């Protein structure tokens, strides 16, 4: 895994225009590249009819996910959605997983992806800065017990980030992270950079200057790097360890939570902003129906531990906008 300092990552983001114009990325990490086109399916012109007077009318719906875990594994889990959504919409559906969090935003902005599963910070950048995405729905999921890391039976519309260290680490507080190696996701990742970065700032640790940032594509990969001693701490979503316990049965004994973030609004489903209004509603209804369909429920839980989807308002994400601003994202 390539290691990058947070300073270098910030420079890279500026170079791509993200902090200058769209400021979004999940970790102090790679910026969007020409790979956006390669990872995002065929061009819009080849898969959809010309935009009607009321907007874009798809002949094939291209859906893309962010790589919150191993991309190959995630895509395999998400593939069954193609038939399920295709049957509901009456058109073919193609599912893919991006190589990087920001790639989804760039692919939607360039009209190569029609629907994106966007974490909250990514949604804000895609909507506000790139004018590329409109909110369709927000995920619901089971809450997580802070003490045990195990899911509760309560459905919630939020989650948290946590900073993990090894159980035997000499690091006892967030302030102790100064001078250490920190594993991040992209700089637009709410749980993988923005919110754990705010925890550092509140403890007097500059997340850009005071730690050496190492980027990972997937929260699980960051935790594996922690277990292997490649980094001293990682910022990940709560509680990623339950997803990894099958392969790492001692993971709760081997790691400990250093700190929890404030509540973060749950992930979004966003649609390209020029989508025909009638099709926006049709796509929204199809995703809402997944939460009441037994097969759909299983797929979305396996992919992102989502239990269903509800209609949400853009203003629900104002607290994310505030967090992005505090972390220097435009």
CSV table of C-alpha atoms in Angstrom, one decimal:
chain,number,residue,atom,x,y,z
A,1,UNK,CA,0.0,0.0,0.0
A,2,UNK,CA,1.5,3.3,-1.0
A,3,UNK,CA,2.2,5.7,1.8
A,4,UNK,CA,1.5,9.4,1.4
A,5,UNK,CA,1.9,12.2,3.9
A,6,UNK,CA,-1.2,14.2,4.6
A,7,UNK,CA,0.7,17.2,3.3
A,8,UNK,CA,1.3,15.4,0.0
A,9,UNK,CA,-2.2,14.3,-0.2
A,10,UNK,CA,-3.5,17.8,0.3
A,11,UNK,CA,-1.2,19.0,-2.5
A,12,UNK,CA,-2.6,16.3,-4.7
A,13,UNK,CA,-6.1,17.3,-4.0
A,14,UNK,CA,-5.4,20.9,-4.7
A,15,UNK,CA,-3.8,19.8,-8.0
A,16,UNK,CA,-6.9,18.1,-9.1
A,17,UNK,CA,-9.0,21.1,-8.3
A,18,UNK,CA,-11.0,19.3,-5.6
A,19,UNK,CA,-10.1,21.7,-2.7
A,20,UNK,CA,-10.2,24.6,-5.1
A,21,UNK,CA,-13.5,23.8,-6.7
A,22,UNK,CA,-15.0,20.7,-5.3
A,23,UNK,CA,-12.9,19.9,-2.3
A,24,UNK,CA,-13.8,16.4,-1.6
A,25,UNK,CA,-12.0,13.2,-1.1
A,26,UNK,CA,-12.1,10.5,1.3
A,27,UNK,CA,-8.6,10.4,2.6
A,28,UNK,CA,-5.6,12.5,2.3
A,29,UNK,CA,-5.2,10.5,-0.8
A,30,UNK,CA,-5.3,10.1,-4.5
A,31,UNK,CA,-7.3,12.5,-6.5
A,32,UNK,CA,-9.7,11.8,-9.3
A,33,UNK,CA,-7.9,10.8,-12.4
A,34,UNK,CA,-8.5,9.6,-15.9
A,35,UNK,CA,-9.4,6.3,-14.2
A,36,UNK,CA,-12.8,7.8,-13.4
A,37,UNK,CA,-13.9,7.2,-17.0
A,38,UNK,CA,-12.4,3.7,-17.0
A,39,UNK,CA,-14.1,2.6,-13.8
A,40,UNK,CA,-17.4,4.1,-14.5
A,41,UNK,CA,-19.0,2.0,-17.3
A,42,UNK,CA,-19.8,3.0,-20.8
A,43,UNK,CA,-20.4,6.6,-21.8
A,44,UNK,CA,-23.8,8.2,-21.2
A,45,UNK,CA,-24.3,8.7,-24.9
A,46,UNK,CA,-24.0,5.0,-25.5
A,47,UNK,CA,-26.3,3.9,-22.8
A,48,UNK,CA,-29.1,6.5,-22.7
A,49,UNK,CA,-31.3,8.4,-25.0
A,50,UNK,CA,-30.6,12.1,-25.7
A,51,UNK,CA,-31.9,14.3,-22.9
A,52,UNK,CA,-35.5,15.1,-23.3
A,53,UNK,CA,-36.9,18.5,-22.7
A,54,UNK,CA,-37.5,17.5,-19.1
A,55,UNK,CA,-34.1,16.0,-18.6
A,56,UNK,CA,-32.0,12.9,-19.1
A,57,UNK,CA,-34.0,9.7,-19.8
A,58,UNK,CA,-31.9,6.5,-19.2
A,59,UNK,CA,-32.0,3.4,-21.4
A,60,UNK,CA,-29.6,1.7,-19.0
A,61,UNK,CA,-29.0,2.8,-15.4
A,62,UNK,CA,-25.4,2.9,-14.2
A,63,UNK,CA,-25.0,2.6,-10.5
A,64,UNK,CA,-21.7,3.0,-8.7
A,65,UNK,CA,-20.6,2.3,-5.1
A,66,UNK,CA,-17.7,3.8,-3.2
A,67,UNK,CA,-15.0,1.3,-2.0
A,68,UNK,CA,-15.7,1.2,1.7
A,69,UNK,CA,-14.2,-2.3,1.7
A,70,UNK,CA,-12.3,-4.5,-0.7
A,71,UNK,CA,-13.6,-3.4,-4.1
A,72,UNK,CA,-13.8,-6.9,-5.7
A,73,UNK,CA,-15.7,-8.3,-2.7
A,74,UNK,CA,-18.0,-5.3,-2.7
A,75,UNK,CA,-18.8,-5.6,-6.4
A,76,UNK,CA,-19.6,-9.3,-6.0
A,77,UNK,CA,-22.0,-8.5,-3.2
A,78,UNK,CA,-23.7,-5.7,-5.1
A,79,UNK,CA,-24.1,-7.4,-8.5
A,80,UNK,CA,-27.4,-9.0,-7.6
A,81,UNK,CA,-28.9,-5.5,-7.5
A,82,UNK,CA,-28.6,-5.4,-11.3
A,83,UNK,CA,-31.5,-7.8,-11.8
A,84,UNK,CA,-33.5,-6.7,-8.8
A,85,UNK,CA,-33.5,-3.0,-9.8
A,86,UNK,CA,-33.7,-3.8,-13.5
A,87,UNK,CA,-36.9,-5.7,-12.9
A,88,UNK,CA,-38.4,-2.8,-11.0
A,89,UNK,CA,-37.3,-0.1,-13.5
A,90,UNK,CA,-37.8,-2.0,-16.7
A,91,UNK,CA,-34.4,-1.1,-18.1
A,92,UNK,CA,-31.0,-2.8,-17.7
A,93,UNK,CA,-28.9,-1.8,-14.6
A,94,UNK,CA,-25.2,-1.9,-14.4
A,95,UNK,CA,-23.4,-1.9,-11.0
A,96,UNK,CA,-19.8,-1.1,-10.5
A,97,UNK,CA,-17.4,-0.1,-7.6
A,98,UNK,CA,-15.2,3.0,-8.0
A,99,UNK,CA,-11.5,2.9,-7.5
A,100,UNK,CA,-11.7,5.9,-5.2
A,101,UNK,CA,-14.3,7.9,-3.4
A,102,UNK,CA,-13.9,11.0,-5.5
A,103,UNK,CA,-14.1,8.9,-8.7
A,104,UNK,CA,-17.8,8.5,-8.2
A,105,UNK,CA,-18.3,12.3,-8.0
A,106,UNK,CA,-16.2,12.9,-11.1
A,107,UNK,CA,-18.1,10.1,-13.0
A,108,UNK,CA,-21.4,11.6,-12.1
A,109,UNK,CA,-20.2,15.1,-13.1
A,110,UNK,CA,-19.1,13.8,-16.5
A,111,UNK,CA,-22.4,11.9,-16.9
A,112,UNK,CA,-20.8,8.5,-16.9
A,113,UNK,CA,-22.6,7.3,-13.8
A,114,UNK,CA,-26.3,7.9,-13.1
A,115,UNK,CA,-26.7,6.9,-9.5
A,116,UNK,CA,-24.0,7.0,-6.8
A,117,UNK,CA,-24.0,5.5,-3.3
A,118,UNK,CA,-22.3,8.5,-1.6
A,119,UNK,CA,-21.2,8.9,2.0
A,120,UNK,CA,-22.4,12.2,3.4
A,121,UNK,CA,-19.2,14.3,2.8
A,122,UNK,CA,-19.0,13.1,-0.7
A,123,UNK,CA,-22.7,13.9,-1.3
A,124,UNK,CA,-22.2,17.5,-0.1
A,125,UNK,CA,-19.2,18.0,-2.5
A,126,UNK,CA,-21.1,16.4,-5.4
A,127,UNK,CA,-24.2,18.5,-4.8
A,128,UNK,CA,-22.7,21.8,-3.7
A,129,UNK,CA,-19.5,22.1,-5.6
A,130,UNK,CA,-19.8,19.9,-8.7
A,131,UNK,CA,-23.6,20.4,-9.2
A,132,UNK,CA,-23.5,16.8,-10.2
A,133,UNK,CA,-25.9,15.0,-7.8
A,134,UNK,CA,-29.3,15.4,-6.2
A,135,UNK,CA,-30.4,13.5,-3.1
A,136,UNK,CA,-32.8,10.6,-3.6
A,137,UNK,CA,-32.7,8.8,-0.3
A,138,UNK,CA,-30.8,8.1,2.9
A,139,UNK,CA,-29.9,4.8,4.5
A,140,UNK,CA,-31.1,3.4,7.7
A,141,UNK,CA,-29.1,0.9,9.7
A,142,UNK,CA,-28.9,-0.7,13.1
A,143,UNK,CA,-27.2,1.4,15.8
A,144,UNK,CA,-23.9,0.3,17.3
A,145,UNK,CA,-23.3,-0.2,21.0
A,146,UNK,CA,-20.3,1.9,22.0
A,147,UNK,CA,-19.2,-0.4,24.7
A,148,UNK,CA,-19.2,-3.7,22.7
A,149,UNK,CA,-19.2,-2.6,19.1
A,150,UNK,CA,-22.1,-4.9,18.4
A,151,UNK,CA,-25.3,-3.8,16.6
A,152,UNK,CA,-28.4,-2.8,18.5
A,153,UNK,CA,-31.9,-3.5,17.4
A,154,UNK,CA,-32.7,0.2,16.9
A,155,UNK,CA,-32.9,1.6,13.4
A,156,UNK,CA,-31.0,4.9,13.1
A,157,UNK,CA,-30.2,7.4,10.4
A,158,UNK,CA,-26.7,8.1,11.7
A,159,UNK,CA,-23.4,6.4,12.4
A,160,UNK,CA,-20.1,7.4,13.9
A,161,UNK,CA,-16.4,7.3,13.1
A,162,UNK,CA,-13.9,5.8,15.5
A,163,UNK,CA,-10.2,5.9,15.9
A,164,UNK,CA,-8.7,2.5,16.5
A,165,UNK,CA,-5.3,1.6,17.9
A,166,UNK,CA,-3.8,-1.8,18.8
A,167,UNK,CA,-4.8,-3.1,22.2
A,168,UNK,CA,-1.3,-3.0,23.5
A,169,UNK,CA,-0.5,0.4,22.0
A,170,UNK,CA,1.2,3.0,24.2
A,171,UNK,CA,-1.2,5.6,22.7
A,172,UNK,CA,-3.7,6.4,25.4
A,173,UNK,CA,-5.3,9.5,24.1
A,174,UNK,CA,-6.0,11.3,20.8
A,175,UNK,CA,-3.3,13.9,21.8
A,176,UNK,CA,-0.8,11.0,21.8
A,177,UNK,CA,-1.2,10.6,18.0
A,178,UNK,CA,1.1,13.6,17.4
A,179,UNK,CA,4.1,12.4,15.4
A,180,UNK,CA,2.4,9.0,14.6
A,181,UNK,CA,1.3,7.3,11.4
A,182,UNK,CA,-2.4,7.7,10.8
A,183,UNK,CA,-4.4,5.5,8.4
A,184,UNK,CA,-7.0,7.5,6.4
A,185,UNK,CA,-9.5,7.0,3.6
A,186,UNK,CA,-9.9,9.8,1.1
A,187,UNK,CA,-10.2,13.4,2.3
A,188,UNK,CA,-13.9,13.4,1.4
A,189,UNK,CA,-14.6,10.4,3.5
A,190,UNK,CA,-16.7,11.4,6.5
A,191,UNK,CA,-15.8,8.4,8.7
A,192,UNK,CA,-12.4,7.8,7.2
A,193,UNK,CA,-11.0,11.4,7.3
A,194,UNK,CA,-13.3,14.3,8.1
A,195,UNK,CA,-14.7,13.3,11.4
A,196,UNK,CA,-11.7,11.5,12.9
A,197,UNK,CA,-9.6,14.5,11.6
A,198,UNK,CA,-11.9,16.8,13.7
A,199,UNK,CA,-11.2,14.6,16.7
A,200,UNK,CA,-7.5,15.3,16.2
A,201,UNK,CA,-8.0,19.0,15.8
A,202,UNK,CA,-10.0,19.2,19.0
A,203,UNK,CA,-7.1,17.4,20.8
A,204,UNK,CA,-4.6,19.9,19.5
A,205,UNK,CA,-3.2,17.6,16.8
A,206,UNK,CA,-3.1,19.0,13.3
A,207,UNK,CA,-4.3,16.2,11.0
A,208,UNK,CA,-2.2,17.6,8.1
A,209,UNK,CA,1.1,18.6,9.8
A,210,UNK,CA,1.3,16.6,13.0
A,211,UNK,CA,0.7,13.0,11.7
A,212,UNK,CA,2.0,11.1,8.8
A,213,UNK,CA,-1.0,10.1,6.7
A,214,UNK,CA,-1.2,6.8,4.9
A,215,UNK,CA,-4.1,6.3,2.5
A,216,UNK,CA,-6.1,3.1,2.1
A,217,UNK,CA,-8.9,2.2,-0.3
A,218,UNK,CA,-11.3,0.5,2.1
A,219,UNK,CA,-11.8,0.7,5.9
A,220,UNK,CA,-11.1,-3.0,6.2
A,221,UNK,CA,-7.7,-2.5,4.5
A,222,UNK,CA,-6.8,0.2,7.0
A,223,UNK,CA,-7.6,-2.0,9.9
A,224,UNK,CA,-5.5,-4.8,8.5
A,225,UNK,CA,-2.6,-2.4,8.1
A,226,UNK,CA,-3.1,-1.5,11.8
A,227,UNK,CA,-3.0,-5.1,12.8
A,228,UNK,CA,0.2,-5.6,10.7
A,229,UNK,CA,1.9,-2.6,12.4
A,230,UNK,CA,2.0,-0.5,9.2
A,231,UNK,CA,0.3,2.4,11.0
A,232,UNK,CA,-0.3,3.4,14.6
A,233,UNK,CA,-4.0,4.3,14.3
A,234,UNK,CA,-6.8,4.4,11.8
A,235,UNK,CA,-9.9,6.4,11.4
A,236,UNK,CA,-12.8,4.1,10.3
A,237,UNK,CA,-16.5,3.7,10.6
A,238,UNK,CA,-18.0,2.2,13.8
A,239,UNK,CA,-17.7,-0.7,14.0
A,240,UNK,CA,-15.9,-2.1,11.0
A,241,UNK,CA,-14.6,-4.9,13.2
A,242,UNK,CA,-17.9,-6.7,13.2
A,243,UNK,CA,-17.5,-7.1,9.4
A,244,UNK,CA,-14.1,-8.6,9.8
A,245,UNK,CA,-14.5,-11.0,12.7
A,246,UNK,CA,-15.0,-14.0,10.5
A,247,UNK,CA,-11.5,-13.6,9.1
A,248,UNK,CA,-10.0,-12.0,12.2
A,249,UNK,CA,-11.7,-13.7,15.2
A,250,UNK,CA,-9.6,-12.0,17.8
A,251,UNK,CA,-9.9,-8.5,16.3
A,252,UNK,CA,-11.8,-7.1,19.3
A,253,UNK,CA,-9.0,-8.3,21.6
A,254,UNK,CA,-6.3,-7.1,19.3
A,255,UNK,CA,-7.6,-3.5,18.9
A,256,UNK,CA,-9.3,-0.8,21.0
A,257,UNK,CA,-11.3,2.3,20.4
A,258,UNK,CA,-9.3,5.5,21.2
A,259,UNK,CA,-12.2,7.9,20.6
A,260,UNK,CA,-15.7,8.2,18.9
A,261,UNK,CA,-16.8,11.0,16.7
A,262,UNK,CA,-20.0,12.9,16.8
A,263,UNK,CA,-23.0,11.5,14.9
A,264,UNK,CA,-22.7,11.5,11.2
A,265,UNK,CA,-25.8,11.4,8.9
A,266,UNK,CA,-26.1,8.0,7.2
A,267,UNK,CA,-25.0,7.4,3.6
A,268,UNK,CA,-27.0,8.7,0.7
A,269,UNK,CA,-28.2,7.5,-2.7
A,270,UNK,CA,-27.8,10.4,-5.1
A,271,UNK,CA,-28.8,10.7,-8.8
A,272,UNK,CA,-27.2,12.8,-11.5
A,273,UNK,CA,-28.7,16.3,-11.4
A,274,UNK,CA,-30.0,16.4,-14.9
A,275,UNK,CA,-32.1,13.2,-14.5
A,276,UNK,CA,-35.7,13.5,-15.8
A,277,UNK,CA,-38.0,14.3,-12.9
A,278,UNK,CA,-40.3,11.4,-13.5
A,279,UNK,CA,-37.3,9.0,-13.7
A,280,UNK,CA,-35.9,10.5,-10.5
A,281,UNK,CA,-39.1,9.5,-8.7
A,282,UNK,CA,-39.1,6.1,-10.4
A,283,UNK,CA,-35.6,5.4,-9.3
A,284,UNK,CA,-36.2,6.7,-5.8
A,285,UNK,CA,-39.3,4.4,-5.4
A,286,UNK,CA,-37.2,1.4,-6.6
A,287,UNK,CA,-34.6,2.0,-4.0
A,288,UNK,CA,-37.1,2.6,-1.2
A,289,UNK,CA,-38.7,-0.7,-2.2
A,290,UNK,CA,-35.5,-2.5,-1.6
A,291,UNK,CA,-35.9,-2.1,2.1
A,292,UNK,CA,-39.2,-4.0,2.1
A,293,UNK,CA,-38.1,-6.7,-0.3
A,294,UNK,CA,-36.5,-9.7,1.5
A,295,UNK,CA,-34.0,-10.3,-1.3
A,296,UNK,CA,-33.2,-6.6,-1.5
A,297,UNK,CA,-32.8,-6.3,2.2
A,298,UNK,CA,-30.2,-9.1,2.2
A,299,UNK,CA,-28.2,-7.5,-0.6
A,300,UNK,CA,-28.0,-4.0,0.8
A,301,UNK,CA,-27.2,-5.3,4.3
A,302,UNK,CA,-24.3,-7.4,2.8
A,303,UNK,CA,-23.0,-4.4,0.8
A,304,UNK,CA,-23.2,-1.6,3.4
A,305,UNK,CA,-25.1,-2.9,6.4
A,306,UNK,CA,-28.0,-0.8,5.3
A,307,UNK,CA,-31.5,-1.9,6.4
A,308,UNK,CA,-33.5,0.2,4.1
A,309,UNK,CA,-33.9,3.7,2.7
A,310,UNK,CA,-36.0,6.8,3.6
A,311,UNK,CA,-36.6,10.1,1.9
A,312,UNK,CA,-34.3,12.8,3.2
A,313,UNK,CA,-33.8,16.5,2.8
A,314,UNK,CA,-30.7,18.3,1.6
A,315,UNK,CA,-30.7,20.5,4.7
A,316,UNK,CA,-30.2,17.3,6.9
A,317,UNK,CA,-26.6,17.4,5.7
A,318,UNK,CA,-25.8,21.0,6.9
A,319,UNK,CA,-23.9,19.6,9.8
A,320,UNK,CA,-21.7,17.7,7.3
A,321,UNK,CA,-21.1,21.0,5.5
A,322,UNK,CA,-20.0,22.5,8.7
A,323,UNK,CA,-17.6,19.6,9.4
A,324,UNK,CA,-16.2,19.8,5.9
A,325,UNK,CA,-15.6,23.5,6.3
A,326,UNK,CA,-13.8,23.0,9.6
A,327,UNK,CA,-11.5,20.5,8.0
A,328,UNK,CA,-10.7,22.9,5.2
A,329,UNK,CA,-12.8,21.3,2.4
A,330,UNK,CA,-14.5,23.8,0.2
